[in-house]
Amino acid sequence: MIKAVKSIKEVVLTGHDLTLAELVAVSRYDAKIKLAESAIESIKKSRAIVDNIVNSNSVVYGITTGFGSLCRVHISKEDCSQLQENLIRTHSCGFGKPFSREATRAMMLIRANALVKGYSGIRLETLETLINMINKGVHPYIPEKGSLGASGDLAPLSHMVLPMLGLGDAEYEGQLLTGKEAMDKAGIPIIALEAKEGLALINGTPVLTAVGALALWEGLCLLKLSDVAAALSAEAMRGIINAYDERIHTIRPHKGQLDTAHNMRELLKGSTYITQQGELRVQDPYSLRCVPQIHGASKDALAFVKEKVDIEINSVTDNPIILPDGDVISGGNFHGEPMALPFDFLGIGLAEIANVSERRLERLLNNSLSGFPSFLVKHSGLNSGFMITQYAAAALVSENKVLAHPASVDSIPSCENQEDLVSMGAHAGRKAGEIAENVRRVVATEILAACQAIDLREECGQLGVGTAAAYKAVREANKFIDYDKDIEMFKELEKVTAIVADGTLLEAVEAVVDLDI
């Protein structure tokens, strides 16, 4: 999964077939992008329609009129270019810390892929400027807060455009510079916007889609790793393999459930730690026995979200739409509602993974439930061992419950009540990303605790083919904590969190086991 993404070195933009894997390759691993030759004619034809509207002095929203409730104000041919620059200057009023480099690259890519389709009326040279910024690593300084998700992501996308005009700020080669300095250093000429171009660049859903899509990618990786964590915990606690028997899942054939049961069987194949029903006990607790049903439900949720992301990253989301026959229609493709609800669902699906992971962690640490020394330390009492790791995990799980409250059920009208119901989709996407970060730490904590518990077992055994690979990767980053005095636990957790975050752990497992999702 991660290895395949890293192998992508170039992405050709057609406007129709950008994938989530390619999005991650460009945003995280700096794959280059290239404009498909087949798209150039459509881009030029769309631009010619806009030029004709301006030259004929026709009244068309956003081209020869003001914006939002100011659509009633006609703009002369002489002022059309100034209108577009004014739009960017006034709309760039975001707040908060900047989006990550990765998120910024993702939103620039999504916007470029929409413009490639030839329904936005932008000039080819303006689109090429945006593409050059991605390829040469000019990353606009874009504050996280300020989007209502309709009319799209106006405020943050305006910050994205500022450096194209020699304004604003941007990061280049690790330095935060003025927009003009960054463009000059990268050798990219700044531009002056012409009619419709400012609106084409900022009216749409690239920001909310980018942050939500990256959270989705994290979630897909974490769902596989949650199966790895559960399998390690099952071995540590000598769990019952029968609960993952394919025969009981085919009679309740939810795909996520089937995939998870398959993963558990593959990960545990060859394990001598795992037990059969009745060998030590008749049943395991839900956090082990119901792994296919619990993890599987989240996988089904994320599969739905991925379907929506695949559509959105290949859609035209600005306004008005320039149709090939010359018609110009002012509609609502900029509205974020089609993604706001899925990204709320994404947050909920991910939060549940942390919920169940924390419950398995508690069982590992609790002497009365696991039979291990309290808090997985040999000399407990004097030493607290893993005690507070569960506290920290519980705090993250609790925070996720707050973050999982849907953003999409809220709306505050804007623009003199012209935009009277907005999506809050950017909030939904950002919250899903925060939840994913919390889930990563909780799952990493469970994995470390499970490896510690396995090492505390007095009897020797053989791990499953998949869990053995995971265990090896963990122990290469973090040694068995056979201490006689307490240590700085956060440093050990950081080591495991790092190999979860950078893909090292998942790559190690997928080198020996094909995991379904």
Coordinates of C-alpha atoms in Angstrom, one line a residue:
M1 CA 0.0 0.0 0.0
I2 CA 2.6 2.6 1.1
K3 CA 5.4 1.0 -1.1
A4 CA 3.1 1.4 -4.1
V5 CA 2.5 5.0 -3.4
K6 CA 6.2 5.8 -3.0
S7 CA 6.9 4.2 -6.4
I8 CA 4.7 6.8 -8.2
K9 CA 7.1 9.5 -9.6
E10 CA 4.9 11.3 -12.0
V11 CA 1.1 12.0 -12.2
V12 CA -0.5 13.1 -15.5
L13 CA -3.5 15.3 -14.9
T14 CA -6.4 14.7 -17.2
G15 CA -9.1 15.9 -14.8
H16 CA -10.8 12.5 -14.8
D17 CA -8.7 9.8 -13.2
L18 CA -6.6 11.2 -10.3
T19 CA -6.4 8.6 -7.5
L20 CA -6.1 8.9 -3.8
A21 CA -2.7 7.1 -4.1
E22 CA -1.5 9.7 -6.6
L23 CA -2.7 12.5 -4.4
V24 CA -0.6 11.1 -1.5
A25 CA 2.4 10.6 -3.9
V26 CA 2.4 14.2 -4.9
S27 CA 1.5 15.8 -1.5
R28 CA 3.7 13.6 0.7
Y29 CA 6.4 12.2 -1.5
D30 CA 6.8 15.1 -4.0
A31 CA 5.9 13.2 -7.2
K32 CA 5.8 15.6 -10.2
I33 CA 2.7 16.5 -12.1
K34 CA 2.2 17.0 -15.8
L35 CA -0.6 18.4 -17.8
A36 CA -2.1 15.9 -20.2
E37 CA -1.8 17.1 -23.8
S38 CA -5.4 16.0 -24.5
A39 CA -6.7 18.6 -22.0
I40 CA -5.1 21.7 -23.6
E41 CA -7.7 22.3 -26.3
S42 CA -10.5 22.2 -23.8
I43 CA -8.8 24.7 -21.6
K44 CA -8.2 27.1 -24.5
K45 CA -11.8 26.7 -25.8
S46 CA -13.2 27.5 -22.4
R47 CA -11.1 30.5 -22.1
A48 CA -12.2 31.8 -25.5
I49 CA -15.8 31.7 -24.3
V50 CA -14.9 33.9 -21.3
D51 CA -13.0 36.4 -23.6
N52 CA -16.1 36.6 -25.8
I53 CA -18.3 37.4 -22.8
V54 CA -16.0 40.2 -21.7
N55 CA -15.6 41.6 -25.2
S56 CA -19.4 41.6 -25.9
N57 CA -20.0 43.2 -22.4
S58 CA -22.6 40.5 -21.6
V59 CA -23.8 40.2 -18.0
V60 CA -22.5 37.0 -16.6
Y61 CA -22.0 36.2 -12.9
G62 CA -18.4 36.4 -11.7
I63 CA -17.1 37.5 -15.0
T64 CA -18.8 40.9 -15.6
T65 CA -20.6 41.2 -12.2
G66 CA -19.6 41.4 -8.6
F67 CA -19.6 38.3 -6.3
G68 CA -22.1 36.8 -3.9
S69 CA -24.9 39.2 -3.1
L70 CA -23.0 41.8 -5.2
C71 CA -24.0 39.9 -8.4
R72 CA -26.4 42.8 -9.1
V73 CA -23.4 45.1 -9.7
H74 CA -22.2 45.2 -13.4
I75 CA -18.5 45.4 -14.0
S76 CA -17.1 47.1 -17.1
K77 CA -14.7 45.4 -19.5
E78 CA -11.9 47.7 -18.3
D79 CA -12.3 46.6 -14.7
C80 CA -12.7 42.9 -15.1
S81 CA -9.0 42.1 -14.4
Q82 CA -9.0 44.5 -11.4
L83 CA -12.1 42.7 -10.1
Q84 CA -10.3 39.4 -10.0
E85 CA -7.2 40.7 -8.1
N86 CA -9.5 42.6 -5.7
L87 CA -11.3 39.3 -5.1
I88 CA -8.0 37.6 -4.0
R89 CA -6.8 40.5 -1.8
T90 CA -10.1 40.9 0.1
H91 CA -10.9 37.2 0.4
S92 CA -7.5 36.2 1.9
C93 CA -8.6 36.7 5.5
G94 CA -7.9 33.3 7.0
F95 CA -6.8 32.8 10.6
G96 CA -4.7 30.3 12.6
K97 CA -1.6 28.2 12.1
P98 CA -0.8 27.3 8.5
F99 CA -1.9 24.1 6.8
S100 CA 0.9 21.5 6.6
R101 CA 3.1 21.4 3.5
E102 CA 1.4 18.1 2.6
A103 CA -2.1 19.5 2.9
T104 CA -1.1 22.6 0.9
R105 CA 0.3 20.5 -1.9
A106 CA -2.9 18.3 -1.9
M107 CA -5.2 21.3 -2.2
M108 CA -3.1 22.9 -5.0
L109 CA -3.2 19.5 -6.9
I110 CA -7.0 19.1 -6.5
R111 CA -7.6 22.6 -7.8
A112 CA -5.3 22.1 -10.7
N113 CA -7.0 18.8 -11.6
A114 CA -10.4 20.5 -11.7
L115 CA -9.1 23.4 -13.9
V116 CA -7.7 20.8 -16.3
K117 CA -11.2 19.7 -17.2
G118 CA -11.8 22.9 -19.2
Y119 CA -15.0 24.1 -17.5
S120 CA -13.5 27.0 -15.6
G121 CA -12.4 29.5 -18.2
I122 CA -8.9 29.9 -16.9
R123 CA -5.9 30.7 -19.2
L124 CA -3.5 27.9 -19.9
E125 CA -0.6 30.0 -18.6
T126 CA -2.3 30.6 -15.3
L127 CA -2.9 26.9 -14.8
E128 CA 0.8 26.2 -15.7
T129 CA 1.8 28.7 -13.0
L130 CA 0.0 26.6 -10.4
I131 CA 1.5 23.4 -11.7
N132 CA 5.0 24.9 -11.7
M133 CA 4.5 25.9 -8.0
I134 CA 3.7 22.3 -7.1
N135 CA 6.6 20.9 -9.0
K136 CA 9.1 23.4 -7.8
G137 CA 8.0 23.4 -4.2
V138 CA 6.5 26.8 -3.7
H139 CA 3.9 26.3 -0.9
P140 CA 1.7 29.3 -0.1
Y141 CA 1.2 30.1 3.6
I142 CA -2.5 29.2 4.1
P143 CA -4.1 29.6 7.5
E144 CA -6.3 26.7 8.5
K145 CA -9.4 28.5 9.6
G146 CA -11.8 30.7 7.7
S147 CA -13.7 28.4 5.3
L148 CA -17.5 27.7 5.5
G149 CA -17.3 25.1 2.8
A150 CA -19.6 27.2 0.6
S151 CA -19.0 29.0 -1.7
G152 CA -16.3 26.5 -1.4
D153 CA -13.0 27.3 0.5
L154 CA -12.8 31.0 -0.4
A155 CA -10.6 32.4 2.3
P156 CA -7.9 29.6 2.3
L157 CA -7.8 29.3 -1.5
S158 CA -7.3 33.1 -1.7
H159 CA -4.1 32.7 0.4
M160 CA -3.1 30.0 -2.1
V161 CA -3.4 32.4 -5.0
L162 CA -1.6 35.4 -3.4
P163 CA 2.0 34.2 -4.3
M164 CA 0.9 33.7 -7.9
L165 CA 0.4 37.5 -7.9
G166 CA 3.6 38.3 -6.0
L167 CA 1.7 38.8 -2.8
G168 CA 1.3 37.0 0.5
D169 CA 3.8 34.5 1.9
A170 CA 5.1 31.1 0.8
E171 CA 7.5 28.4 2.0
Y172 CA 10.3 27.5 -0.4
E173 CA 13.2 25.1 0.4
G174 CA 12.3 25.3 4.1
Q175 CA 12.2 29.1 4.4
L176 CA 9.1 31.2 4.8
L177 CA 9.4 34.1 2.3
T178 CA 7.2 36.7 0.8
G179 CA 5.2 35.4 -2.1
K180 CA 7.3 37.3 -4.6
E181 CA 10.6 36.2 -3.1
A182 CA 9.5 32.6 -3.2
M183 CA 8.4 32.8 -6.8
D184 CA 11.5 34.6 -7.8
K185 CA 13.8 32.0 -6.2
A186 CA 11.9 29.2 -7.8
G187 CA 12.1 30.9 -11.2
I188 CA 8.4 31.1 -11.7
P189 CA 7.0 34.4 -13.2
I190 CA 4.2 36.1 -11.3
I191 CA 1.0 36.7 -13.2
A192 CA -1.9 39.2 -13.4
L193 CA -5.3 37.6 -13.3
E194 CA -7.8 38.2 -16.1
A195 CA -11.6 37.9 -16.2
K196 CA -13.0 34.9 -14.3
E197 CA -9.6 33.6 -13.2
G198 CA -9.7 34.6 -9.6
L199 CA -13.0 33.0 -9.1
A200 CA -11.9 29.9 -11.0
L201 CA -9.0 29.5 -8.6
I202 CA -10.8 30.1 -5.2
N203 CA -14.4 29.0 -5.7
G204 CA -14.6 25.3 -4.9
T205 CA -13.8 22.5 -2.4
P206 CA -10.1 21.7 -2.8
V207 CA -9.2 22.7 0.8
L208 CA -11.8 20.7 2.6
T209 CA -11.3 17.8 0.1
A210 CA -7.5 17.8 0.6
V211 CA -7.5 17.7 4.4
G212 CA -10.3 15.1 4.4
A213 CA -8.6 13.0 1.7
L214 CA -5.3 12.9 3.6
A215 CA -7.2 12.0 6.8
L216 CA -8.8 9.2 4.8
W217 CA -5.4 7.9 3.7
E218 CA -4.2 8.0 7.3
G219 CA -7.4 6.2 8.3
L220 CA -7.0 3.4 5.7
C221 CA -3.4 2.8 6.9
L222 CA -4.5 2.8 10.6
L223 CA -7.3 0.4 9.9
K224 CA -4.8 -2.2 8.7
L225 CA -2.5 -1.4 11.7
S226 CA -5.5 -1.7 14.0
D227 CA -5.8 -5.3 12.8
V228 CA -2.0 -5.8 13.5
A229 CA -2.5 -4.3 17.0
A230 CA -5.4 -6.6 17.7
A231 CA -3.5 -9.6 16.5
L232 CA -0.5 -8.8 18.7
S233 CA -2.9 -8.3 21.7
A234 CA -4.6 -11.6 20.9
E235 CA -1.3 -13.4 21.0
A236 CA -0.3 -11.6 24.2
M237 CA -3.5 -12.7 25.9
R238 CA -3.7 -16.1 24.2
G239 CA -6.9 -15.2 22.4
I240 CA -9.3 -17.6 20.8
I241 CA -8.8 -17.9 17.0
N242 CA -12.2 -19.5 16.4
A243 CA -13.9 -16.1 16.5
Y244 CA -12.2 -15.3 13.1
D245 CA -13.3 -18.5 11.4
E246 CA -14.5 -17.6 7.9
R247 CA -17.6 -19.7 8.1
I248 CA -19.3 -17.5 10.7
H249 CA -18.5 -14.3 8.7
T250 CA -19.8 -15.5 5.4
I251 CA -23.3 -15.8 6.9
R252 CA -23.1 -12.1 7.9
P253 CA -21.2 -11.0 4.8
H254 CA -20.4 -7.3 5.4
K255 CA -17.2 -6.7 3.4
G256 CA -15.3 -5.0 6.2
Q257 CA -16.1 -7.8 8.6
L258 CA -15.0 -10.4 6.1
D259 CA -11.8 -8.5 5.3
T260 CA -10.9 -8.1 9.0
A261 CA -11.5 -11.8 9.8
H262 CA -9.3 -12.6 6.8
N263 CA -6.5 -10.3 8.1
M264 CA -6.6 -11.7 11.6
R265 CA -6.3 -15.3 10.2
E266 CA -3.4 -14.3 8.0
L267 CA -1.6 -12.3 10.6
L268 CA -1.9 -15.1 13.2
K269 CA -1.1 -17.9 10.8
G270 CA 1.5 -20.3 12.4
S271 CA 1.1 -18.7 15.9
T272 CA 1.6 -21.0 18.9
Y273 CA 0.4 -18.3 21.3
I274 CA -3.2 -18.3 20.0
T275 CA -5.7 -20.8 21.4
Q276 CA -8.7 -22.8 20.4
Q277 CA -12.2 -22.4 21.9
G278 CA -12.3 -24.2 25.2
E279 CA -8.6 -24.7 25.4
L280 CA -8.1 -22.0 28.1
R281 CA -11.5 -20.4 28.2
V282 CA -14.8 -20.5 26.2
Q283 CA -15.0 -16.9 25.1
D284 CA -12.9 -13.8 24.8
P285 CA -14.1 -10.3 25.6
Y286 CA -15.7 -8.2 22.8
S287 CA -12.5 -6.2 22.2
L288 CA -10.9 -9.4 21.0
R289 CA -13.8 -11.6 19.9
C290 CA -15.6 -8.9 17.9
V291 CA -12.6 -7.4 16.1
P292 CA -14.0 -8.4 12.7
Q293 CA -17.4 -6.7 13.5
I294 CA -15.9 -3.6 15.1
H295 CA -13.0 -2.9 12.8
G296 CA -15.0 -4.1 9.8
A297 CA -17.7 -1.5 10.5
S298 CA -15.1 1.3 10.3
K299 CA -13.7 -0.2 7.1
D300 CA -17.1 -0.1 5.5
A301 CA -17.5 3.5 6.6
L302 CA -14.1 4.5 5.1
A303 CA -14.9 2.6 1.9
F304 CA -18.0 4.9 1.5
V305 CA -15.8 8.0 2.2
K306 CA -13.2 6.9 -0.4
E307 CA -15.9 6.5 -3.0
K308 CA -16.9 10.1 -2.4
V309 CA -13.3 11.3 -2.4
D310 CA -12.6 9.6 -5.7
I311 CA -15.5 11.5 -7.3
E312 CA -14.6 14.9 -5.7
I313 CA -10.9 15.0 -6.6
N314 CA -12.0 14.6 -10.3
S315 CA -14.8 17.1 -10.2
V316 CA -15.4 20.7 -11.3
T317 CA -16.4 22.6 -8.2
D318 CA -16.1 26.3 -9.1
N319 CA -18.8 28.6 -10.4
P320 CA -20.0 29.7 -12.9
I321 CA -19.5 26.7 -15.1
I322 CA -18.4 27.3 -18.7
L323 CA -19.9 24.6 -20.9
P324 CA -18.4 23.6 -24.2
D325 CA -21.5 24.8 -26.2
G326 CA -20.9 28.3 -24.9
D327 CA -23.6 28.3 -22.2
V328 CA -22.5 29.7 -18.8
I329 CA -24.5 28.4 -15.8
S330 CA -24.3 29.7 -12.3
G331 CA -25.0 26.7 -10.1
G332 CA -23.8 25.3 -6.8
N333 CA -21.0 22.8 -7.5
F334 CA -18.9 24.8 -5.0
H335 CA -21.0 23.6 -2.1
G336 CA -19.2 21.3 0.3
E337 CA -22.2 19.3 1.6
P338 CA -21.4 16.2 -0.6
M339 CA -18.1 15.9 1.3
A340 CA -19.0 17.4 4.7
L341 CA -21.2 14.5 5.6
P342 CA -18.7 11.8 4.5
F343 CA -15.9 13.5 6.4
D344 CA -18.0 13.6 9.5
F345 CA -18.6 9.9 9.0
L346 CA -14.8 9.4 8.5
G347 CA -14.2 11.0 11.9
I348 CA -16.7 8.7 13.6
G349 CA -15.4 5.6 11.9
L350 CA -11.8 6.4 13.0
A351 CA -12.8 7.3 16.6
E352 CA -14.3 3.9 17.1
I353 CA -10.9 2.3 16.2
A354 CA -9.3 4.2 19.1
N355 CA -12.1 3.3 21.4
V356 CA -11.6 -0.5 21.0
S357 CA -7.8 -0.2 20.9
E358 CA -7.8 1.5 24.3
R359 CA -10.0 -1.3 25.7
R360 CA -7.5 -3.9 24.6
L361 CA -4.7 -1.8 26.1
E362 CA -6.5 -1.7 29.4
R363 CA -6.8 -5.5 29.4
L364 CA -3.1 -5.9 28.7
L365 CA -2.2 -3.6 31.7
N366 CA -4.8 -4.9 34.2
N367 CA -3.4 -7.8 36.2
S368 CA -6.8 -9.1 37.1
L369 CA -7.8 -9.3 33.4
S370 CA -4.5 -10.4 31.9
G371 CA -2.5 -12.3 34.5
F372 CA 0.6 -10.2 33.6
P373 CA 2.4 -8.1 36.2
S374 CA 0.4 -5.0 36.9
F375 CA 1.1 -2.4 34.2
L376 CA 3.6 -4.7 32.4
V377 CA 6.5 -4.1 34.7
K378 CA 8.2 -6.8 36.7
H379 CA 8.7 -4.7 39.9
S380 CA 5.3 -2.9 40.1
G381 CA 4.6 -0.8 43.1
L382 CA 8.0 0.8 43.1
N383 CA 7.6 1.2 39.4
S384 CA 4.5 2.3 37.5
G385 CA 5.4 0.8 34.1
F386 CA 2.8 1.3 31.5
M387 CA 0.2 2.6 33.9
I388 CA -0.2 6.2 32.6
T389 CA -0.1 5.1 28.9
Q390 CA -3.7 4.0 29.4
Y391 CA -4.6 7.4 31.0
A392 CA -3.1 9.2 28.0
A393 CA -4.9 6.9 25.5
A394 CA -8.2 7.4 27.4
A395 CA -7.7 11.1 27.2
L396 CA -7.3 10.9 23.4
V397 CA -10.3 8.6 23.1
S398 CA -12.3 11.1 25.1
E399 CA -11.1 14.0 22.9
N400 CA -12.1 12.1 19.8
K401 CA -15.6 11.8 21.1
V402 CA -15.9 15.6 21.2
L403 CA -14.2 15.9 17.8
A404 CA -16.5 13.3 16.2
H405 CA -19.5 15.5 16.8
P406 CA -20.7 16.3 13.2
A407 CA -19.7 19.7 11.8
S408 CA -22.2 19.3 8.9
V409 CA -25.3 19.8 11.0
D410 CA -24.3 23.4 11.6
S411 CA -24.7 26.4 9.3
I412 CA -24.4 30.2 9.7
P413 CA -25.7 32.2 6.7
S414 CA -23.3 34.6 5.0
C415 CA -23.1 37.2 2.3
E416 CA -26.2 39.2 3.2
N417 CA -28.1 35.9 3.4
Q418 CA -27.4 35.0 -0.2
E419 CA -25.4 32.0 1.0
D420 CA -28.0 31.0 3.5
L421 CA -26.9 27.4 4.2
V422 CA -23.3 26.4 4.3
S423 CA -21.6 23.0 4.7
M424 CA -18.8 23.5 7.3
G425 CA -17.0 20.8 5.3
A426 CA -13.6 22.3 6.1
H427 CA -14.3 21.8 9.8
A428 CA -15.4 18.2 9.1
G429 CA -12.2 17.4 7.2
R430 CA -9.9 19.1 9.7
K431 CA -11.5 17.3 12.6
A432 CA -11.2 14.0 10.9
G433 CA -7.4 14.7 10.6
E434 CA -7.1 15.5 14.3
I435 CA -9.0 12.3 15.1
A436 CA -6.6 10.3 12.9
E437 CA -3.6 11.7 14.7
N438 CA -5.1 10.7 18.1
V439 CA -5.9 7.2 16.7
R440 CA -2.4 6.8 15.5
R441 CA -1.0 7.4 19.1
V442 CA -3.6 5.0 20.7
V443 CA -2.9 2.2 18.2
A444 CA 0.9 2.7 18.6
T445 CA 0.5 2.5 22.4
E446 CA -1.5 -0.8 22.1
I447 CA 1.2 -2.2 19.8
L448 CA 4.0 -1.4 22.2
A449 CA 2.1 -2.7 25.2
A450 CA 1.3 -6.0 23.3
C451 CA 5.0 -6.5 22.4
Q452 CA 5.9 -5.8 26.0
A453 CA 3.3 -8.4 27.2
I454 CA 4.6 -11.0 24.7
D455 CA 8.1 -10.5 26.1
L456 CA 6.9 -10.9 29.7
R457 CA 5.4 -14.4 28.9
E458 CA 7.5 -17.0 30.6
E459 CA 6.7 -19.7 28.1
C460 CA 8.4 -19.4 24.7
G461 CA 6.3 -19.5 21.6
Q462 CA 6.1 -18.6 17.9
L463 CA 4.3 -15.5 16.7
G464 CA 2.2 -15.5 13.6
V465 CA 3.7 -14.7 10.2
G466 CA 2.3 -11.2 10.2
T467 CA 2.7 -10.4 13.9
A468 CA 6.3 -11.6 13.8
A469 CA 7.1 -9.1 11.2
A470 CA 5.3 -6.4 13.2
Y471 CA 7.1 -7.4 16.4
K472 CA 10.5 -7.3 14.7
A473 CA 9.8 -3.8 13.3
V474 CA 8.8 -2.6 16.8
R475 CA 11.8 -4.1 18.5
E476 CA 14.2 -2.6 15.9
A477 CA 12.8 0.8 17.0
N478 CA 12.3 0.0 20.7
K479 CA 13.9 -2.6 22.9
F480 CA 12.1 -4.7 25.5
I481 CA 11.7 -2.5 28.5
D482 CA 13.1 -4.9 31.1
Y483 CA 13.8 -2.2 33.6
D484 CA 14.2 -2.1 37.3
K485 CA 13.3 1.6 37.5
D486 CA 10.8 3.7 35.6
I487 CA 11.9 5.4 32.4
E488 CA 10.7 8.4 30.3
M489 CA 7.8 6.5 28.7
F490 CA 7.0 9.2 26.1
K491 CA 10.3 8.6 24.4
E492 CA 9.5 4.9 23.9
L493 CA 6.0 5.8 22.7
E494 CA 7.5 8.3 20.2
K495 CA 9.7 5.6 18.7
V496 CA 6.7 3.4 17.9
T497 CA 4.5 6.3 16.9
A498 CA 7.2 7.3 14.4
I499 CA 7.2 3.9 12.6
V500 CA 3.4 3.9 12.5
A501 CA 3.4 7.4 11.0
D502 CA 6.1 7.0 8.4
G503 CA 4.8 3.6 7.2
T504 CA 7.7 1.5 8.3
L505 CA 5.6 -0.8 10.5
L506 CA 2.9 -1.4 7.9
E507 CA 5.4 -1.9 5.1
A508 CA 7.1 -4.6 7.2
V509 CA 3.9 -6.5 7.7
E510 CA 2.7 -6.1 4.1
A511 CA 6.0 -7.5 2.9
V512 CA 4.9 -10.9 4.3
V513 CA 1.0 -10.7 4.5
D514 CA -1.5 -9.3 2.1
L515 CA -4.0 -7.3 4.2
D516 CA -7.5 -6.6 2.9
I517 CA -9.4 -3.4 3.4

